């Protein structure tokens, strides 16, 4: 077992203790549910912008993006390029809409528009999305720290999860936002530090990195063909636009921040600040992946230990040595890309700096998880517990429900992370799960807000058809072999695109048909 030097361990410990203390500091000011969920609308726009950026830039970005760039190319960067388009729609339409309604939950509108079923459906989709997000981020934490400490991934997730729960459940949204402001700075500086350390270890520096990258086509944004069965430039652009539209327009994580801002103008500024920082920051992580590819291309012998680790994780415990060797020979860079950066940290980064970079990775993970816990608890309390079980909740009981919900969703996220141990790519897994769960509620939301004439029964039919489309795209293997021609061949990133459009367009069609027959 590798043990971190005392200096690195001290740096990580100080960081964790500081985050928990921030939570306890703000706990003194959380006297009611409004303060816990939206900080009474007193947070400045710049702080909210950094907070949203920190939530976006999770450990999925910190580890998954360099892993994707290492194992493939810069195709996934197209996701970032789609953000300004979705942000423009959010600023122009979504933020004023939510600020005017005054509803803390993003999903209260669904019930007003289509009835209780729509609200429940959206809440279920949101909570499943958050569990998947927190699980993938927990997995990212464990993946990096396992390489550094040798501790089991389960142990790491549990210890880190408890730390996050402590400051989130005590400090509420204020603790989430202000810790994310600090975390946003730490993780960005951490990325710059990693680039410097990798480049300084490569003879020839950036020139050599560019030379190797060009030779192996590592800087490509993907094919520009209109082939929707592969992750082409257009597929990722469509996916990015729809998922970011969902993030900025439907995700409770962001809706709560719009309400926490001092004004609609400040809320709009926070979105543009997030986009303005995230796009160049995500670029840095693709640069890291390309730098690591160049480094390990010059040191192929270092890859053997990574391949062995992947083989041990994916093969049954009874696998023989020959089976392990055979499995290792079939692995490609895409199979172990997520492990590259932790491996570099273990072998090449000096004591002290490792602690700083681990703190940056923890910042990337903790910001997303704490947001997920707080928003999930808010939705559960308002849209489920208060709506169906205890309509007359007083402030004390509401706060208790929020605290209990935060803890429960924290542990659920941990369980999801443990279940993900052994997956090939953090980023691929998260993109697929988010597309599946987000497609339904985004399509229904757009239908409700754009088509004012659509009625309840038309929305129900549209949602059923949309869910069937999502299931068809997600589980093609369930279709029997004799009907293989009916299986979907679309790339999995198209799930949110096709699912959203299926609900929206079906609803529009049914509405127009009714109007023509009346």
Short mmCIF file of C-alpha atoms in Angstrom, two decimals:
data_model
loop_
_atom_site.label_atom_id
_atom_site.label_comp_id
_atom_site.label_asym_id
_atom_site.label_seq_id
_atom_site.Cartn_x
_atom_site.Cartn_y
_atom_site.Cartn_z
CA UNK A 1 0.00 0.00 0.00
CA UNK A 2 1.32 3.40 -0.99
CA UNK A 3 1.16 5.94 1.82
CA UNK A 4 1.04 9.66 1.12
CA UNK A 5 3.85 11.74 2.62
CA UNK A 6 2.90 13.55 5.81
CA UNK A 7 2.97 16.93 4.05
CA UNK A 8 0.44 15.85 1.41
CA UNK A 9 -1.76 14.18 4.00
CA UNK A 10 -1.70 17.38 6.09
CA UNK A 11 -2.71 19.55 3.12
CA UNK A 12 -5.65 17.27 2.31
CA UNK A 13 -6.69 17.13 5.96
CA UNK A 14 -6.60 20.93 6.31
CA UNK A 15 -8.74 21.28 3.19
CA UNK A 16 -11.37 18.80 4.39
CA UNK A 17 -11.54 20.32 7.87
CA UNK A 18 -11.87 23.81 6.38
CA UNK A 19 -14.84 22.73 4.23
CA UNK A 20 -16.60 21.15 7.22
CA UNK A 21 -15.97 24.26 9.34
CA UNK A 22 -17.53 26.44 6.63
CA UNK A 23 -20.65 24.33 6.89
CA UNK A 24 -20.82 24.74 10.66
CA UNK A 25 -20.21 28.49 10.32
CA UNK A 26 -23.23 28.94 8.05
CA UNK A 27 -25.35 26.58 10.14
CA UNK A 28 -25.79 29.43 12.63
CA UNK A 29 -27.60 31.44 9.97
CA UNK A 30 -29.95 28.70 8.75
CA UNK A 31 -33.02 29.45 10.83
CA UNK A 32 -35.63 28.50 8.23
CA UNK A 33 -36.15 26.55 5.00
CA UNK A 34 -35.77 29.63 2.78
CA UNK A 35 -32.29 30.31 4.16
CA UNK A 36 -31.35 26.64 3.80
CA UNK A 37 -32.54 26.32 0.19
CA UNK A 38 -32.04 29.76 -1.45
CA UNK A 39 -30.04 31.78 1.14
CA UNK A 40 -32.92 34.31 1.29
CA UNK A 41 -31.92 35.58 -2.18
CA UNK A 42 -28.89 37.50 -0.91
CA UNK A 43 -25.96 35.92 -2.80
CA UNK A 44 -24.07 38.15 -5.31
CA UNK A 45 -24.10 37.10 -8.96
CA UNK A 46 -20.33 36.57 -9.22
CA UNK A 47 -20.38 34.08 -6.35
CA UNK A 48 -23.28 32.18 -7.91
CA UNK A 49 -21.46 32.14 -11.26
CA UNK A 50 -18.39 30.57 -9.68
CA UNK A 51 -20.66 28.15 -7.83
CA UNK A 52 -22.39 27.02 -11.04
CA UNK A 53 -18.99 26.68 -12.72
CA UNK A 54 -17.76 24.56 -9.82
CA UNK A 55 -20.82 22.30 -10.10
CA UNK A 56 -20.23 21.86 -13.84
CA UNK A 57 -16.54 21.12 -13.38
CA UNK A 58 -16.81 17.91 -11.39
CA UNK A 59 -14.36 15.04 -11.03
CA UNK A 60 -15.99 13.73 -14.22
CA UNK A 61 -14.25 16.66 -15.91
CA UNK A 62 -11.10 16.54 -13.79
CA UNK A 63 -10.46 12.84 -14.46
CA UNK A 64 -12.88 11.85 -17.21
CA UNK A 65 -11.95 14.56 -19.72
CA UNK A 66 -8.16 13.93 -19.60
CA UNK A 67 -9.02 10.22 -19.81
CA UNK A 68 -11.13 10.78 -22.93
CA UNK A 69 -8.47 12.98 -24.53
CA UNK A 70 -5.82 10.37 -23.71
CA UNK A 71 -7.84 7.42 -25.02
CA UNK A 72 -9.33 9.21 -28.02
CA UNK A 73 -9.28 12.84 -29.16
CA UNK A 74 -10.87 16.21 -28.41
CA UNK A 75 -14.31 15.18 -29.68
CA UNK A 76 -15.88 15.67 -26.22
CA UNK A 77 -14.76 19.34 -26.20
CA UNK A 78 -17.66 20.03 -28.58
CA UNK A 79 -19.88 19.62 -25.50
CA UNK A 80 -18.32 22.78 -24.06
CA UNK A 81 -18.75 24.64 -27.35
CA UNK A 82 -22.50 24.04 -27.17
CA UNK A 83 -22.86 25.79 -23.79
CA UNK A 84 -23.20 29.41 -25.00
CA UNK A 85 -26.21 28.51 -27.17
CA UNK A 86 -28.05 26.88 -24.28
CA UNK A 87 -27.01 29.68 -21.91
CA UNK A 88 -28.50 32.33 -24.22
CA UNK A 89 -31.91 30.61 -24.15
CA UNK A 90 -31.69 30.17 -20.37
CA UNK A 91 -30.87 33.84 -19.76
CA UNK A 92 -33.55 35.11 -22.15
CA UNK A 93 -36.40 32.82 -21.16
CA UNK A 94 -35.75 30.43 -18.25
CA UNK A 95 -34.30 32.73 -15.60
CA UNK A 96 -37.08 35.38 -15.88
CA UNK A 97 -39.65 32.56 -15.86
CA UNK A 98 -38.39 31.00 -12.63
CA UNK A 99 -37.76 34.31 -10.90
CA UNK A 100 -41.30 35.45 -11.73
CA UNK A 101 -42.98 32.28 -10.51
CA UNK A 102 -41.20 32.45 -7.16
CA UNK A 103 -41.34 28.65 -6.80
CA UNK A 104 -38.17 27.26 -5.21
CA UNK A 105 -38.72 23.87 -6.84
CA UNK A 106 -38.20 23.72 -10.60
CA UNK A 107 -41.00 21.17 -10.88
CA UNK A 108 -43.96 22.93 -9.25
CA UNK A 109 -44.74 24.39 -12.68
CA UNK A 110 -45.32 20.90 -14.10
CA UNK A 111 -48.28 20.31 -11.80
CA UNK A 112 -49.79 23.71 -12.56
CA UNK A 113 -49.45 23.06 -16.27
CA UNK A 114 -50.36 19.38 -16.67
CA UNK A 115 -51.33 18.00 -13.26
CA UNK A 116 -49.74 16.04 -10.39
CA UNK A 117 -48.50 13.18 -12.61
CA UNK A 118 -46.22 15.56 -14.56
CA UNK A 119 -44.64 16.89 -11.40
CA UNK A 120 -44.01 13.39 -10.04
CA UNK A 121 -42.57 12.27 -13.39
CA UNK A 122 -40.16 15.24 -13.55
CA UNK A 123 -39.11 14.78 -9.92
CA UNK A 124 -38.34 11.09 -10.47
CA UNK A 125 -36.28 11.93 -13.57
CA UNK A 126 -34.39 14.63 -11.66
CA UNK A 127 -33.64 12.49 -8.62
CA UNK A 128 -32.41 9.60 -10.79
CA UNK A 129 -30.19 12.07 -12.66
CA UNK A 130 -28.73 13.37 -9.40
CA UNK A 131 -28.07 9.89 -8.04
CA UNK A 132 -26.29 8.98 -11.28
CA UNK A 133 -24.30 12.22 -11.19
CA UNK A 134 -23.26 11.87 -7.55
CA UNK A 135 -22.40 8.20 -8.10
CA UNK A 136 -20.13 8.93 -11.04
CA UNK A 137 -18.44 11.75 -9.11
CA UNK A 138 -17.93 9.57 -6.02
CA UNK A 139 -16.39 7.00 -8.32
CA UNK A 140 -14.05 9.66 -9.72
CA UNK A 141 -12.87 10.58 -6.21
CA UNK A 142 -12.19 6.97 -5.32
CA UNK A 143 -10.39 6.29 -8.60
CA UNK A 144 -7.81 9.00 -7.97
CA UNK A 145 -7.30 8.43 -4.25
CA UNK A 146 -7.01 4.67 -4.63
CA UNK A 147 -3.96 5.15 -6.83
CA UNK A 148 -2.42 7.41 -4.20
CA UNK A 149 -3.22 5.53 -1.00
CA UNK A 150 -3.97 1.92 -1.92
CA UNK A 151 -7.17 2.09 0.15
CA UNK A 152 -10.27 0.37 -1.22
CA UNK A 153 -12.55 2.51 -3.35
CA UNK A 154 -15.48 1.74 -1.06
CA UNK A 155 -13.63 3.06 1.99
CA UNK A 156 -12.63 6.23 0.18
CA UNK A 157 -16.19 6.94 -0.94
CA UNK A 158 -17.59 6.46 2.55
CA UNK A 159 -15.01 8.71 4.26
CA UNK A 160 -15.31 11.46 1.67
CA UNK A 161 -19.10 11.17 1.57
CA UNK A 162 -19.43 11.69 5.30
CA UNK A 163 -17.24 14.82 5.09
CA UNK A 164 -19.42 16.27 2.33
CA UNK A 165 -22.64 15.39 4.16
CA UNK A 166 -21.41 17.18 7.30
CA UNK A 167 -20.91 20.58 5.71
CA UNK A 168 -23.89 20.31 3.34
CA UNK A 169 -26.44 19.27 5.93
CA UNK A 170 -25.26 21.87 8.43
CA UNK A 171 -24.64 24.88 6.18
CA UNK A 172 -27.32 24.56 3.50
CA UNK A 173 -27.09 26.38 0.17
CA UNK A 174 -24.87 29.14 1.63
CA UNK A 175 -22.23 26.60 2.59
CA UNK A 176 -22.60 24.93 -0.80
CA UNK A 177 -22.15 28.18 -2.74
CA UNK A 178 -19.31 29.69 -0.71
CA UNK A 179 -17.34 26.43 -0.51
CA UNK A 180 -17.80 26.14 -4.28
CA UNK A 181 -16.34 29.61 -4.76
CA UNK A 182 -13.17 28.39 -3.02
CA UNK A 183 -13.31 25.04 -4.83
CA UNK A 184 -13.67 26.73 -8.23
CA UNK A 185 -10.39 28.58 -7.68
CA UNK A 186 -8.56 25.55 -6.28
CA UNK A 187 -9.55 23.19 -9.09
CA UNK A 188 -8.66 25.70 -11.83
CA UNK A 189 -5.22 26.37 -10.34
CA UNK A 190 -4.80 22.61 -9.93
CA UNK A 191 -5.36 22.07 -13.66
CA UNK A 192 -2.74 24.70 -14.55
CA UNK A 193 -0.29 23.09 -12.11
CA UNK A 194 -0.81 19.64 -13.64
CA UNK A 195 -0.12 20.97 -17.16
CA UNK A 196 3.10 22.57 -15.95
CA UNK A 197 4.25 19.37 -14.23
CA UNK A 198 3.51 17.14 -17.22
CA UNK A 199 5.12 19.47 -19.75
CA UNK A 200 8.24 19.86 -17.59
CA UNK A 201 8.67 16.08 -17.64
CA UNK A 202 8.56 15.79 -21.45
CA UNK A 203 11.80 16.45 -23.37
CA UNK A 204 10.91 18.96 -26.05
CA UNK A 205 8.01 20.45 -24.08
CA UNK A 206 4.89 21.64 -25.90
CA UNK A 207 6.46 21.29 -29.32
CA UNK A 208 6.93 17.56 -28.74
CA UNK A 209 3.40 17.22 -27.35
CA UNK A 210 1.92 18.89 -30.44
CA UNK A 211 4.09 16.73 -32.71
CA UNK A 212 2.94 13.48 -31.08
CA UNK A 213 -0.67 14.66 -30.91
CA UNK A 214 -0.81 15.59 -34.57
CA UNK A 215 0.79 12.32 -35.63
CA UNK A 216 -1.86 10.30 -33.76
CA UNK A 217 -4.81 12.64 -34.55
CA UNK A 218 -5.36 13.50 -30.88
CA UNK A 219 -6.63 17.05 -31.52
CA UNK A 220 -9.57 16.13 -33.74
CA UNK A 221 -13.04 17.36 -32.79
CA UNK A 222 -14.53 14.34 -34.52
CA UNK A 223 -15.96 13.67 -37.95
CA UNK A 224 -18.13 16.39 -39.48
CA UNK A 225 -20.30 13.87 -41.31
CA UNK A 226 -24.00 13.69 -40.46
CA UNK A 227 -23.63 10.08 -39.27
CA UNK A 228 -25.74 9.86 -36.10
CA UNK A 229 -24.58 6.35 -35.23
CA UNK A 230 -21.11 7.55 -34.17
CA UNK A 231 -19.99 10.30 -31.75
CA UNK A 232 -19.38 12.79 -34.56
CA UNK A 233 -18.97 16.53 -34.08
CA UNK A 234 -22.70 17.04 -34.70
CA UNK A 235 -23.83 14.27 -32.36
CA UNK A 236 -21.83 15.74 -29.46
CA UNK A 237 -22.98 19.26 -30.36
CA UNK A 238 -26.64 18.16 -30.31
CA UNK A 239 -26.11 16.22 -27.09
CA UNK A 240 -24.31 19.15 -25.46
CA UNK A 241 -26.98 21.64 -26.46
CA UNK A 242 -29.86 19.55 -25.11
CA UNK A 243 -28.12 18.48 -21.90
CA UNK A 244 -26.99 22.05 -21.19
CA UNK A 245 -30.51 23.28 -21.95
CA UNK A 246 -31.64 20.80 -19.32
CA UNK A 247 -28.91 21.94 -16.90
CA UNK A 248 -29.66 25.65 -17.19
CA UNK A 249 -33.42 25.29 -17.61
CA UNK A 250 -34.52 22.23 -15.62
CA UNK A 251 -31.87 21.23 -13.09
CA UNK A 252 -32.79 22.11 -9.51
CA UNK A 253 -29.08 22.70 -8.79
CA UNK A 254 -29.18 25.78 -10.99
CA UNK A 255 -32.78 26.88 -10.40
CA UNK A 256 -32.04 27.27 -6.68
CA UNK A 257 -29.09 29.48 -7.53
CA UNK A 258 -31.27 31.70 -9.73
CA UNK A 259 -33.49 32.25 -6.69
CA UNK A 260 -30.48 32.79 -4.42
CA UNK A 261 -29.29 35.73 -6.55
CA UNK A 262 -30.13 39.27 -5.48
CA UNK A 263 -31.88 40.03 -8.80
CA UNK A 264 -32.78 38.58 -12.20
CA UNK A 265 -29.93 40.56 -13.73
CA UNK A 266 -27.43 39.06 -11.27
CA UNK A 267 -28.76 35.57 -11.97
CA UNK A 268 -28.25 36.12 -15.71
CA UNK A 269 -24.71 37.39 -15.10
CA UNK A 270 -23.95 34.25 -13.08
CA UNK A 271 -24.81 32.01 -16.05
CA UNK A 272 -22.60 33.96 -18.45
CA UNK A 273 -19.76 34.00 -15.91
CA UNK A 274 -20.03 30.22 -15.60
CA UNK A 275 -19.89 29.75 -19.38
CA UNK A 276 -17.05 32.25 -19.75
CA UNK A 277 -14.91 30.30 -17.27
CA UNK A 278 -15.99 26.73 -18.00
CA UNK A 279 -15.27 26.68 -21.75
CA UNK A 280 -11.57 27.68 -21.44
CA UNK A 281 -11.22 25.61 -18.24
CA UNK A 282 -12.50 22.47 -19.96
CA UNK A 283 -10.01 23.20 -22.74
CA UNK A 284 -7.25 22.95 -20.12
CA UNK A 285 -8.33 19.42 -19.24
CA UNK A 286 -8.17 18.31 -22.86
CA UNK A 287 -4.68 19.79 -22.97
CA UNK A 288 -3.83 17.72 -19.88
CA UNK A 289 -5.03 14.55 -21.62
CA UNK A 290 -2.93 15.28 -24.70
CA UNK A 291 0.11 16.09 -22.55
CA UNK A 292 -0.26 12.80 -20.68
CA UNK A 293 -0.62 10.92 -23.96
CA UNK A 294 2.67 12.39 -25.16
CA UNK A 295 4.39 11.56 -21.87
CA UNK A 296 3.28 7.92 -21.78
CA UNK A 297 4.03 7.52 -25.48
CA UNK A 298 7.63 8.16 -24.49
CA UNK A 299 7.37 5.78 -21.50
CA UNK A 300 5.28 2.80 -22.69
CA UNK A 301 6.73 0.57 -19.97
CA UNK A 302 4.75 2.54 -17.36
CA UNK A 303 1.46 1.40 -18.91
CA UNK A 304 1.85 -2.25 -17.81
CA UNK A 305 0.89 -1.61 -14.20
CA UNK A 306 -2.24 0.27 -15.30
CA UNK A 307 -3.29 -2.54 -17.62
CA UNK A 308 -2.78 -5.05 -14.84
CA UNK A 309 -4.95 -2.98 -12.48
CA UNK A 310 -7.76 -2.76 -15.05
CA UNK A 311 -7.58 -6.50 -15.68
CA UNK A 312 -7.82 -7.28 -11.96
CA UNK A 313 -10.84 -4.98 -11.60
CA UNK A 314 -12.78 -6.38 -14.55
CA UNK A 315 -11.96 -10.08 -14.36
CA UNK A 316 -13.41 -12.42 -11.72
CA UNK A 317 -11.28 -13.09 -8.66
CA UNK A 318 -10.76 -16.67 -9.89
CA UNK A 319 -9.04 -15.55 -13.13
CA UNK A 320 -5.68 -17.25 -13.76
CA UNK A 321 -2.43 -15.41 -14.48
CA UNK A 322 -2.67 -16.40 -18.14
CA UNK A 323 -6.19 -15.01 -18.37
CA UNK A 324 -5.01 -11.74 -16.85
CA UNK A 325 -2.14 -11.47 -19.35
CA UNK A 326 -4.47 -12.27 -22.25
CA UNK A 327 -6.94 -9.63 -21.08
CA UNK A 328 -4.17 -7.03 -20.72
CA UNK A 329 -3.04 -7.60 -24.30
CA UNK A 330 -6.48 -6.58 -25.60
CA UNK A 331 -6.72 -3.31 -23.68
CA UNK A 332 -6.57 -0.01 -25.58
CA UNK A 333 -5.79 3.50 -24.26
CA UNK A 334 -9.56 4.14 -23.99
CA UNK A 335 -9.81 1.29 -21.47
CA UNK A 336 -7.44 2.84 -18.93
CA UNK A 337 -7.58 6.54 -19.80
CA UNK A 338 -9.29 7.47 -16.50
CA UNK A 339 -6.39 5.98 -14.55
CA UNK A 340 -3.65 7.88 -16.36
CA UNK A 341 -3.69 11.11 -14.37
CA UNK A 342 -3.78 9.41 -10.94
CA UNK A 343 -0.86 7.22 -12.07
CA UNK A 344 1.14 10.28 -13.13
CA UNK A 345 0.45 11.91 -9.80
CA UNK A 346 1.74 8.87 -7.94
CA UNK A 347 4.92 8.48 -9.95
CA UNK A 348 6.05 11.95 -11.00
CA UNK A 349 4.61 14.69 -8.79
CA UNK A 350 6.74 15.65 -5.76
CA UNK A 351 5.53 15.62 -2.16
CA UNK A 352 3.45 18.65 -1.21
CA UNK A 353 2.24 19.27 -4.72
CA UNK A 354 0.37 15.95 -4.70
CA UNK A 355 -1.64 17.16 -1.72
CA UNK A 356 -2.55 20.37 -3.55
CA UNK A 357 -3.68 18.48 -6.66
CA UNK A 358 -5.66 15.94 -4.61
CA UNK A 359 -7.35 18.89 -2.91
CA UNK A 360 -8.19 20.22 -6.39
CA UNK A 361 -9.69 16.86 -7.40
CA UNK A 362 -11.65 16.74 -4.15
CA UNK A 363 -12.85 20.29 -4.87
CA UNK A 364 -14.08 19.18 -8.28
CA UNK A 365 -15.98 16.28 -6.74
CA UNK A 366 -17.26 17.86 -3.54
CA UNK A 367 -18.80 20.89 -5.28
CA UNK A 368 -20.96 18.70 -7.52
CA UNK A 369 -21.93 16.23 -4.79
CA UNK A 370 -22.87 18.90 -2.25
CA UNK A 371 -25.05 20.63 -4.84
CA UNK A 372 -26.69 17.33 -5.68
CA UNK A 373 -27.41 16.55 -2.04
CA UNK A 374 -28.90 19.97 -1.31
CA UNK A 375 -31.05 20.16 -4.44
CA UNK A 376 -32.26 16.55 -4.12
CA UNK A 377 -33.25 17.14 -0.49
CA UNK A 378 -35.08 20.32 -1.52
CA UNK A 379 -37.02 18.59 -4.28
CA UNK A 380 -37.84 15.60 -2.08
CA UNK A 381 -39.09 17.84 0.75
CA UNK A 382 -41.15 20.24 -1.38
CA UNK A 383 -42.37 18.03 -4.22
CA UNK A 384 -42.89 14.72 -2.43
CA UNK A 385 -42.95 14.92 1.37
CA UNK A 386 -44.72 18.25 1.75
CA UNK A 387 -46.96 17.78 -1.29
CA UNK A 388 -48.25 14.28 -0.52
CA UNK A 389 -47.51 13.41 3.11
CA UNK A 390 -47.32 16.52 5.33
CA UNK A 391 -48.90 19.55 3.59
CA UNK A 392 -48.92 21.60 6.82
CA UNK A 393 -45.22 21.26 7.66
CA UNK A 394 -43.96 23.92 10.04
CA UNK A 395 -40.47 25.44 9.77
CA UNK A 396 -38.90 23.05 12.27
CA UNK A 397 -40.25 19.93 10.57
CA UNK A 398 -39.34 21.29 7.14
CA UNK A 399 -35.74 21.81 8.28
CA UNK A 400 -35.69 18.29 9.72
CA UNK A 401 -36.93 16.90 6.40
CA UNK A 402 -34.27 18.86 4.51
CA UNK A 403 -31.52 17.58 6.82
CA UNK A 404 -32.69 13.96 6.64
CA UNK A 405 -33.09 14.19 2.86
CA UNK A 406 -29.55 15.54 2.49
CA UNK A 407 -28.13 12.60 4.45
CA UNK A 408 -30.22 9.99 2.64
CA UNK A 409 -29.31 11.24 -0.83
CA UNK A 410 -25.67 11.50 0.22
CA UNK A 411 -25.58 7.82 1.12
CA UNK A 412 -27.59 6.89 -1.99
CA UNK A 413 -25.01 8.68 -4.13
CA UNK A 414 -22.26 6.73 -2.37
CA UNK A 415 -24.04 3.45 -3.08
CA UNK A 416 -24.35 4.40 -6.76
CA UNK A 417 -20.61 5.18 -6.87
CA UNK A 418 -19.76 1.81 -5.37
CA UNK A 419 -21.95 0.12 -7.99
CA UNK A 420 -19.95 1.85 -10.76
CA UNK A 421 -16.58 0.39 -9.75
CA UNK A 422 -14.93 -1.14 -12.81
CA UNK A 423 -16.62 0.95 -15.53
CA UNK A 424 -14.57 1.78 -18.61
CA UNK A 425 -15.07 5.57 -18.74
CA UNK A 426 -16.53 7.90 -16.12
CA UNK A 427 -17.47 10.48 -18.74
CA UNK A 428 -19.15 8.00 -21.10
CA UNK A 429 -21.18 6.48 -18.26
CA UNK A 430 -22.32 9.84 -16.92
CA UNK A 431 -23.24 11.16 -20.37
CA UNK A 432 -25.36 8.09 -21.10
CA UNK A 433 -27.18 8.10 -17.74
CA UNK A 434 -27.82 11.85 -17.81
CA UNK A 435 -29.21 11.61 -21.34
CA UNK A 436 -31.60 8.81 -20.35
CA UNK A 437 -33.02 10.53 -17.26
CA UNK A 438 -33.01 14.13 -18.51
CA UNK A 439 -34.70 13.55 -21.88
CA UNK A 440 -38.15 12.98 -20.44
CA UNK A 441 -38.43 16.03 -18.23
CA UNK A 442 -36.83 18.42 -20.75
CA UNK A 443 -39.26 17.39 -23.50
CA UNK A 444 -42.25 17.81 -21.20
CA UNK A 445 -41.00 21.15 -19.90
CA UNK A 446 -40.49 22.57 -23.39
CA UNK A 447 -43.92 21.32 -24.43
CA UNK A 448 -45.55 23.03 -21.46
CA UNK A 449 -43.75 26.33 -21.77
CA UNK A 450 -43.90 26.69 -25.58
CA UNK A 451 -47.27 25.14 -26.50
CA UNK A 452 -49.83 26.83 -24.26
CA UNK A 453 -52.70 25.00 -25.98
CA UNK A 454 -51.45 21.48 -25.16
CA UNK A 455 -53.76 19.73 -22.70
CA UNK A 456 -53.17 17.16 -20.00
CA UNK A 457 -54.15 14.03 -21.97
CA UNK A 458 -52.00 15.10 -24.93
CA UNK A 459 -49.01 15.59 -22.63
CA UNK A 460 -49.57 12.12 -21.12
CA UNK A 461 -49.62 10.44 -24.55
CA UNK A 462 -46.55 12.41 -25.65
CA UNK A 463 -44.67 11.42 -22.48
CA UNK A 464 -45.53 7.73 -22.91
CA UNK A 465 -44.30 7.79 -26.50
CA UNK A 466 -41.17 9.66 -25.41
CA UNK A 467 -40.39 7.09 -22.71
CA UNK A 468 -40.85 4.28 -25.23
CA UNK A 469 -38.42 6.02 -27.59
CA UNK A 470 -35.90 6.44 -24.76
CA UNK A 471 -36.22 2.74 -23.82
CA UNK A 472 -35.85 1.73 -27.48
CA UNK A 473 -32.66 3.77 -27.80
CA UNK A 474 -31.26 2.66 -24.45
CA UNK A 475 -31.88 -1.09 -24.59
CA UNK A 476 -31.62 -2.22 -28.22
CA UNK A 477 -30.37 -5.65 -27.13
CA UNK A 478 -33.77 -6.43 -25.60
CA UNK A 479 -35.27 -6.70 -29.08
CA UNK A 480 -35.12 -10.40 -30.14
CA UNK A 481 -32.56 -11.43 -32.76
CA UNK A 482 -35.24 -12.19 -35.36
CA UNK A 483 -36.28 -8.54 -35.17
CA UNK A 484 -32.73 -7.16 -35.12
CA UNK A 485 -33.58 -4.77 -37.97
CA UNK A 486 -35.78 -2.87 -35.51
CA UNK A 487 -32.91 -2.17 -33.11
CA UNK A 488 -31.73 1.41 -32.80
CA UNK A 489 -28.37 2.19 -34.37
CA UNK A 490 -28.21 5.77 -33.10
CA UNK A 491 -25.29 6.73 -30.90
CA UNK A 492 -26.23 6.69 -27.19
CA UNK A 493 -25.54 10.44 -26.96
CA UNK A 494 -28.60 10.94 -29.17
CA UNK A 495 -30.91 9.57 -26.45
CA UNK A 496 -31.62 12.97 -24.90
CA UNK A 497 -32.03 14.56 -28.34
CA UNK A 498 -34.45 11.94 -29.68
CA UNK A 499 -36.29 11.52 -26.35
CA UNK A 500 -36.82 15.25 -25.91
CA UNK A 501 -37.97 15.78 -29.50
CA UNK A 502 -40.26 12.73 -29.34
CA UNK A 503 -42.19 14.20 -26.39
CA UNK A 504 -42.20 17.77 -27.67
CA UNK A 505 -43.12 17.04 -31.31
CA UNK A 506 -45.71 14.39 -30.40
CA UNK A 507 -47.38 16.86 -28.05
CA UNK A 508 -47.39 19.56 -30.73
CA UNK A 509 -48.79 17.13 -33.31
CA UNK A 510 -51.62 15.98 -31.03
CA UNK A 511 -52.46 19.57 -30.13
CA UNK A 512 -52.60 20.69 -33.77
CA UNK A 513 -54.65 17.62 -34.70
CA UNK A 514 -57.22 18.40 -32.01
CA UNK A 515 -57.43 22.03 -33.08
CA UNK A 516 -58.03 21.05 -36.71
CA UNK A 517 -60.79 18.61 -35.82
CA UNK A 518 -62.66 20.96 -33.51
#
